[in-house]
mmCIF file of C-alpha atoms in Angstrom:
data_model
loop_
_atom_site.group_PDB
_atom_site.id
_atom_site.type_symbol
_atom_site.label_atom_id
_atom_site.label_comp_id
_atom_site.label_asym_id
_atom_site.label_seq_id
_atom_site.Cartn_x
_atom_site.Cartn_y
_atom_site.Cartn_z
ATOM 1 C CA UNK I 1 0.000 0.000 0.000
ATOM 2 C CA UNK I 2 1.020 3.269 -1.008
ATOM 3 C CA UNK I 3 0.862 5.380 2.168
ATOM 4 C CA UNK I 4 1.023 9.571 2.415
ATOM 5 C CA UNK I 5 3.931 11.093 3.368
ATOM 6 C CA UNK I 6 5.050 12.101 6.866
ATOM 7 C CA UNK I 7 3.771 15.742 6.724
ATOM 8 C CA UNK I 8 3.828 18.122 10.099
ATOM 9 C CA UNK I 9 1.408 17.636 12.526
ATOM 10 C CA UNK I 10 -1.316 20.307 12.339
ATOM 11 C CA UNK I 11 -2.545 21.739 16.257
ATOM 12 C CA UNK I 12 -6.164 22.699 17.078
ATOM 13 C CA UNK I 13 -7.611 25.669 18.318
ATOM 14 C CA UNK I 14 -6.465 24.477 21.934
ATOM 15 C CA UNK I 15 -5.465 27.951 23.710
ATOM 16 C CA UNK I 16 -7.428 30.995 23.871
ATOM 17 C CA UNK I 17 -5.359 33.106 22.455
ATOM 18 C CA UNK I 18 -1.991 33.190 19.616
ATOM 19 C CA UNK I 19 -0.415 35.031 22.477
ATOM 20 C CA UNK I 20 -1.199 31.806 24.814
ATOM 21 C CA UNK I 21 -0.200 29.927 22.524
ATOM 22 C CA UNK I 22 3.426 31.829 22.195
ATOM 23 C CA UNK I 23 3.864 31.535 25.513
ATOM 24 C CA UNK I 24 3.214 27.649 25.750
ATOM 25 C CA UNK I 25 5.723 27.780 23.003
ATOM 26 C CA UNK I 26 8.268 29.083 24.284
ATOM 27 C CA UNK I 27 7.870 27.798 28.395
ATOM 28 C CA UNK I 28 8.332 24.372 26.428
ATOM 29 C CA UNK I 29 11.674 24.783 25.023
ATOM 30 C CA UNK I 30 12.778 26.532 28.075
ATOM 31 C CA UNK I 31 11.389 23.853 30.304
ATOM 32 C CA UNK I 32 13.177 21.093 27.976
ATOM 33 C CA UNK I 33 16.890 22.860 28.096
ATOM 34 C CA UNK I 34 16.833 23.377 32.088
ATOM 35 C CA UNK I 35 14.277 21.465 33.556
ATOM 36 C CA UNK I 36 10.901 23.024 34.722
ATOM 37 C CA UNK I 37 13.011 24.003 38.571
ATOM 38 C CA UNK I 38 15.562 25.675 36.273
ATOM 39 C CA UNK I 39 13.370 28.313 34.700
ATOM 40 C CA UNK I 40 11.666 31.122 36.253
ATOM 41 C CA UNK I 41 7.938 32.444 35.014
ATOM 42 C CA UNK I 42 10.147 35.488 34.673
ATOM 43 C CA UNK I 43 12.508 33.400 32.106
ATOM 44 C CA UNK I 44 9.442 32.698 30.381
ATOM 45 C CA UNK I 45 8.164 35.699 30.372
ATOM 46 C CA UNK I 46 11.108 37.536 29.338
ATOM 47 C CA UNK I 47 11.517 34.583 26.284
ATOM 48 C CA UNK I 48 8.280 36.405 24.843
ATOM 49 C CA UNK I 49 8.938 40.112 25.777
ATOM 50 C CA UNK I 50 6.891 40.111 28.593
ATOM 51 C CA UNK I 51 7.188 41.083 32.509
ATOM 52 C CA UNK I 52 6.613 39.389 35.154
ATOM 53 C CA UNK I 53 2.931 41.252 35.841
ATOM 54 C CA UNK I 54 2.064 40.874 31.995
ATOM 55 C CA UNK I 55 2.548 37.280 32.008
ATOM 56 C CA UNK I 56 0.787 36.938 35.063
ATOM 57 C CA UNK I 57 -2.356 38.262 33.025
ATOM 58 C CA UNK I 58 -2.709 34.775 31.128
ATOM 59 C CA UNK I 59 -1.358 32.409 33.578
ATOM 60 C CA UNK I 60 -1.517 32.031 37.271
ATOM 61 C CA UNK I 61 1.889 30.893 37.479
ATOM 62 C CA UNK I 62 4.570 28.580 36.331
ATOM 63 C CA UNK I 63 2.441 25.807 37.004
ATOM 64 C CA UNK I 64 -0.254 26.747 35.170
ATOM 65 C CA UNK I 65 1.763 27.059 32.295
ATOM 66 C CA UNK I 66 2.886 23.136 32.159
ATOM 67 C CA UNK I 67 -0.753 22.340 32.802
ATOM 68 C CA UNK I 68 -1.955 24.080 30.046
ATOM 69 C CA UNK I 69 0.856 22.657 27.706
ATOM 70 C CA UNK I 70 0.395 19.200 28.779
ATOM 71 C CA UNK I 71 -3.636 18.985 28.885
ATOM 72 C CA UNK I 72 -3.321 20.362 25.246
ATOM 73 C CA UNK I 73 -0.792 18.334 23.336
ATOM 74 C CA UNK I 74 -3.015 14.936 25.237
ATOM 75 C CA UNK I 75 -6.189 16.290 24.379
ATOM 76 C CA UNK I 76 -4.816 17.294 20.195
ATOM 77 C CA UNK I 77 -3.296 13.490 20.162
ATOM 78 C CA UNK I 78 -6.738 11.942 21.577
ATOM 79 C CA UNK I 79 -8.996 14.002 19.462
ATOM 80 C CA UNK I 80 -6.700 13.200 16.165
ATOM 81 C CA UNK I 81 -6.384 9.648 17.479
ATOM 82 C CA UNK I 82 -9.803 8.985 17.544
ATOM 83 C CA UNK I 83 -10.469 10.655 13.670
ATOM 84 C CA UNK I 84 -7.727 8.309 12.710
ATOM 85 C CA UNK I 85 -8.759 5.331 14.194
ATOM 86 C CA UNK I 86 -12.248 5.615 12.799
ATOM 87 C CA UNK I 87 -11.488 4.610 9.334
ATOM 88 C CA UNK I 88 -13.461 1.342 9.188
ATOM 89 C CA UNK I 89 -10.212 0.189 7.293
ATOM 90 C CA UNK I 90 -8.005 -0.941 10.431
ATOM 91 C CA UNK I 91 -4.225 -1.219 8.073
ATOM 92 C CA UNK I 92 -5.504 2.608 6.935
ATOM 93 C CA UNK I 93 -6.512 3.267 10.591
ATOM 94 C CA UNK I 94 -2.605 2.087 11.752
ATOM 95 C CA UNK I 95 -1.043 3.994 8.565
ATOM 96 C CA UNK I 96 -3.088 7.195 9.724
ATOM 97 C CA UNK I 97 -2.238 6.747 13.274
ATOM 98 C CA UNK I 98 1.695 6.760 12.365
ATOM 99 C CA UNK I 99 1.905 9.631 10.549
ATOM 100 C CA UNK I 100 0.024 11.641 12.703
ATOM 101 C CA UNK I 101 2.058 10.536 15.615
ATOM 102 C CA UNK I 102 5.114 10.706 13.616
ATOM 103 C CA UNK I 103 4.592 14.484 12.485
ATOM 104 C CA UNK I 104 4.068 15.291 16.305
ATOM 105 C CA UNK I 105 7.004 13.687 17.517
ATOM 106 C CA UNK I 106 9.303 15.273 14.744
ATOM 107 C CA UNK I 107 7.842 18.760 15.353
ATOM 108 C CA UNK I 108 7.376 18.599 19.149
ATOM 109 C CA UNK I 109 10.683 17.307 20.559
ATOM 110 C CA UNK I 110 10.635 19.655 23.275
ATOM 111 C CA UNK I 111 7.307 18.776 24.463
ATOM 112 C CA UNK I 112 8.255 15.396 24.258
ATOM 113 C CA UNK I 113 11.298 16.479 26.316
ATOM 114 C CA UNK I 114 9.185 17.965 29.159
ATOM 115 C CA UNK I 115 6.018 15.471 28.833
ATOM 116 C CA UNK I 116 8.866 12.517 29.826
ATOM 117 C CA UNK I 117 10.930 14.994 32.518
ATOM 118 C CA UNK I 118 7.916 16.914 34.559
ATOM 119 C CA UNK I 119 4.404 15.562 34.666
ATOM 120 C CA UNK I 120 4.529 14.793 37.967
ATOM 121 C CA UNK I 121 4.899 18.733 38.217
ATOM 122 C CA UNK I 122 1.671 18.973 36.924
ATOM 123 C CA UNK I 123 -0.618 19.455 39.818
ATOM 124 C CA UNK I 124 -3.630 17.869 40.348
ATOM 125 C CA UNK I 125 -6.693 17.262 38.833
ATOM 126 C CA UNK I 126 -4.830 18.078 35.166
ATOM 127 C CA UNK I 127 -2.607 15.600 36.079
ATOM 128 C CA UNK I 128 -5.214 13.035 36.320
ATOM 129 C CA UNK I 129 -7.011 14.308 33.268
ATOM 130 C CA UNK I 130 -3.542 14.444 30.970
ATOM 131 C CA UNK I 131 -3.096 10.464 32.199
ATOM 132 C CA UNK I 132 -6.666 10.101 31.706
ATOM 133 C CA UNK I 133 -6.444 11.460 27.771
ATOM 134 C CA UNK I 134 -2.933 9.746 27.560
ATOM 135 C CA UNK I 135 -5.175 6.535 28.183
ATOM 136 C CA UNK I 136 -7.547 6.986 25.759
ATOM 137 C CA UNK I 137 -5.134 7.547 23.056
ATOM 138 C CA UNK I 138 -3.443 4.601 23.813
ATOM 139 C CA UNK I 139 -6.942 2.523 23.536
ATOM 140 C CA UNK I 140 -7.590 3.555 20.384
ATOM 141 C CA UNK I 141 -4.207 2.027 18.894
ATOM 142 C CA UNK I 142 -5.005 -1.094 21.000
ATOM 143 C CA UNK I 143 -8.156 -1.457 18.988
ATOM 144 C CA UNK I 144 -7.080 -0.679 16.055
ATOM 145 C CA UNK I 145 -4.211 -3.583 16.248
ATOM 146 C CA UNK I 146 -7.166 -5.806 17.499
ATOM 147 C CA UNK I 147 -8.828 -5.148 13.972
ATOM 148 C CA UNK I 148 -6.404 -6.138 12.240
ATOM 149 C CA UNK I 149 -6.892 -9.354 13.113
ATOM 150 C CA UNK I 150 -10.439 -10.251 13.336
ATOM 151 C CA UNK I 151 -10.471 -14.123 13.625
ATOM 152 C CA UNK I 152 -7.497 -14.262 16.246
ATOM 153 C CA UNK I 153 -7.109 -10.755 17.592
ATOM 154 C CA UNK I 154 -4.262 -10.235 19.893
ATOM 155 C CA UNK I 155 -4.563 -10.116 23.606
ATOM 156 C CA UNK I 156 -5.472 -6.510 24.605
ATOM 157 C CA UNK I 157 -2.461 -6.635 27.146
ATOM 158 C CA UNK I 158 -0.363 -7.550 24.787
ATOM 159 C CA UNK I 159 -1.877 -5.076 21.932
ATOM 160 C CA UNK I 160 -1.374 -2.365 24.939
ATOM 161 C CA UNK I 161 1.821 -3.372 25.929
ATOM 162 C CA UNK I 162 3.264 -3.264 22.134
ATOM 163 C CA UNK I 163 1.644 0.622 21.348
ATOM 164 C CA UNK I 164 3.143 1.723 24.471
ATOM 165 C CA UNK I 165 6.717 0.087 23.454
ATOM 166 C CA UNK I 166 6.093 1.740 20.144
ATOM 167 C CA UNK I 167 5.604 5.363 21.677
ATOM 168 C CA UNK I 168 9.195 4.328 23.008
ATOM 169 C CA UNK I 169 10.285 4.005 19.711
ATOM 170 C CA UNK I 170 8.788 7.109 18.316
ATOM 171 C CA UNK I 171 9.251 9.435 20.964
ATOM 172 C CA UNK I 172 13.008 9.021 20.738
ATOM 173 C CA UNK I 173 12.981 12.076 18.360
ATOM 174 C CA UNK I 174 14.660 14.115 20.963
ATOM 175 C CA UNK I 175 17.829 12.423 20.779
ATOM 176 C CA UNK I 176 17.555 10.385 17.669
ATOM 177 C CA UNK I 177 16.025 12.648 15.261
ATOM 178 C CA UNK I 178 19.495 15.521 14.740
ATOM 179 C CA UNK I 179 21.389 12.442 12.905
ATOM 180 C CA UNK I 180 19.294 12.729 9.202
ATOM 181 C CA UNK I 181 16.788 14.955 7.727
ATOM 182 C CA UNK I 182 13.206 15.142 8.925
ATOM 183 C CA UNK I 183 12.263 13.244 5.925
ATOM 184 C CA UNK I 184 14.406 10.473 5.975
ATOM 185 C CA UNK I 185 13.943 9.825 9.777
ATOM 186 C CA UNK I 186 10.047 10.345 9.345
ATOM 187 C CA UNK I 187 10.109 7.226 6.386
ATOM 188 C CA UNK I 188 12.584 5.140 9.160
ATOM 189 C CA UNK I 189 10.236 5.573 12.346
ATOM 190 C CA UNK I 190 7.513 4.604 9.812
ATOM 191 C CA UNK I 191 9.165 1.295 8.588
ATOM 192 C CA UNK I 192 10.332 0.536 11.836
ATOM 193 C CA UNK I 193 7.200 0.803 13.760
ATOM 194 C CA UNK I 194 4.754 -0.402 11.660
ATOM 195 C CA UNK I 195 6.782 -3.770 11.075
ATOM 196 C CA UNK I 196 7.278 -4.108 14.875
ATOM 197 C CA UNK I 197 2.556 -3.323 15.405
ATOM 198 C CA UNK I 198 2.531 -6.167 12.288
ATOM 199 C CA UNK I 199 4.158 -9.152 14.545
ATOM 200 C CA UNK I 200 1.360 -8.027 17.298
ATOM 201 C CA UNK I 201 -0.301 -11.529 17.923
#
């Protein structure tokens, strides 16, 4: 099958505001070179041209800020997830699923960076939503895998177990992704994983 190429991932309307959405921007690579204790909401700030009171105008605070970034990037990948995984087609449905993940985790290596590093900064209840999202997009690889195999569908531990092992793979971009071109490593993470989700049984 002829499948699309690895273009970037498109976001959704997710923040209230392009200035929001700067800010989120920005916090994110800031948050992935020193840690989320290393940066200040005035380092933030000041990485957008604002002060201290300005930024305080569209967040409460620092934490706030990796809420907001977190809750959005789960909610984009569940909401996409779940378009993808509709096609009644499951091999389009797993083809889809790639390249949308694929385009994410090529753009986004920074949020990747800080999604791995500081959730547990994340207070709660968004923490327990973000997992709760993160859950749901993992569910609708699982049944997507299952359809792929209608007569002898694989375990849904093991279906689980094998989408979350291929997020591993993936998600490497961070530290795997500076070697080739974005091209190039998009068409590798795309051979690689979907050969590993076709020995699911």
């Amino acid at each position: 099958m002829t499948s699309e190429p690895v273009r970037p991932a498109g976001g959704r309307a997710a923040v209230a505001s392009p200035r929001r959405a700067e800010i989120l921007a920005a916090a994110a690579e800031l948050f992935a070179r020193r840690g989320f204790h290393g940066a200040s909401i005035g380092d933030v700030g000041r990485a957008v041209g604002l002060t201290g009171p300005a930024l305080y105008r569209h967040f409460r605070g620092k934490e706030a800020v990796l809420a907001e970034m977190l809750l959005d990037i789960s909610e984009r990948l569940r909401a996409e997830g779940a378009r993808r995984a509709a096609d009644p087609d499951p091999d389009r449905a797993l083809d889809a699923l790639l390249r949308w993940h694929i385009a994410f985790a090529l753009d986004n290596p920074a949020l990747i960076t800080v999604h791995e590093r500081e959730l547990d900064n994340v207070p709660e209840p968004q923490r327990h939503q973000i997992r709760r999202l993160q859950r749901a997009y993992v569910e609708e690889w699982v049944g997507v895998l299952r359809r792929m195999r209608p007569d002898a569908p694989p375990p849904e531990d093991r279906a689980r177990a094998a989408v979350h092992a291929c997020f591993g793979l993936l998600n490497s971009t961070p530290y795997s992704a500076s070697a080739v071109d974005r091209s190039a490593m998009g068409d590798l993470l795309y051979a690689m994983a979907r050969a590993a989700l076709h020995q699911v049984s």
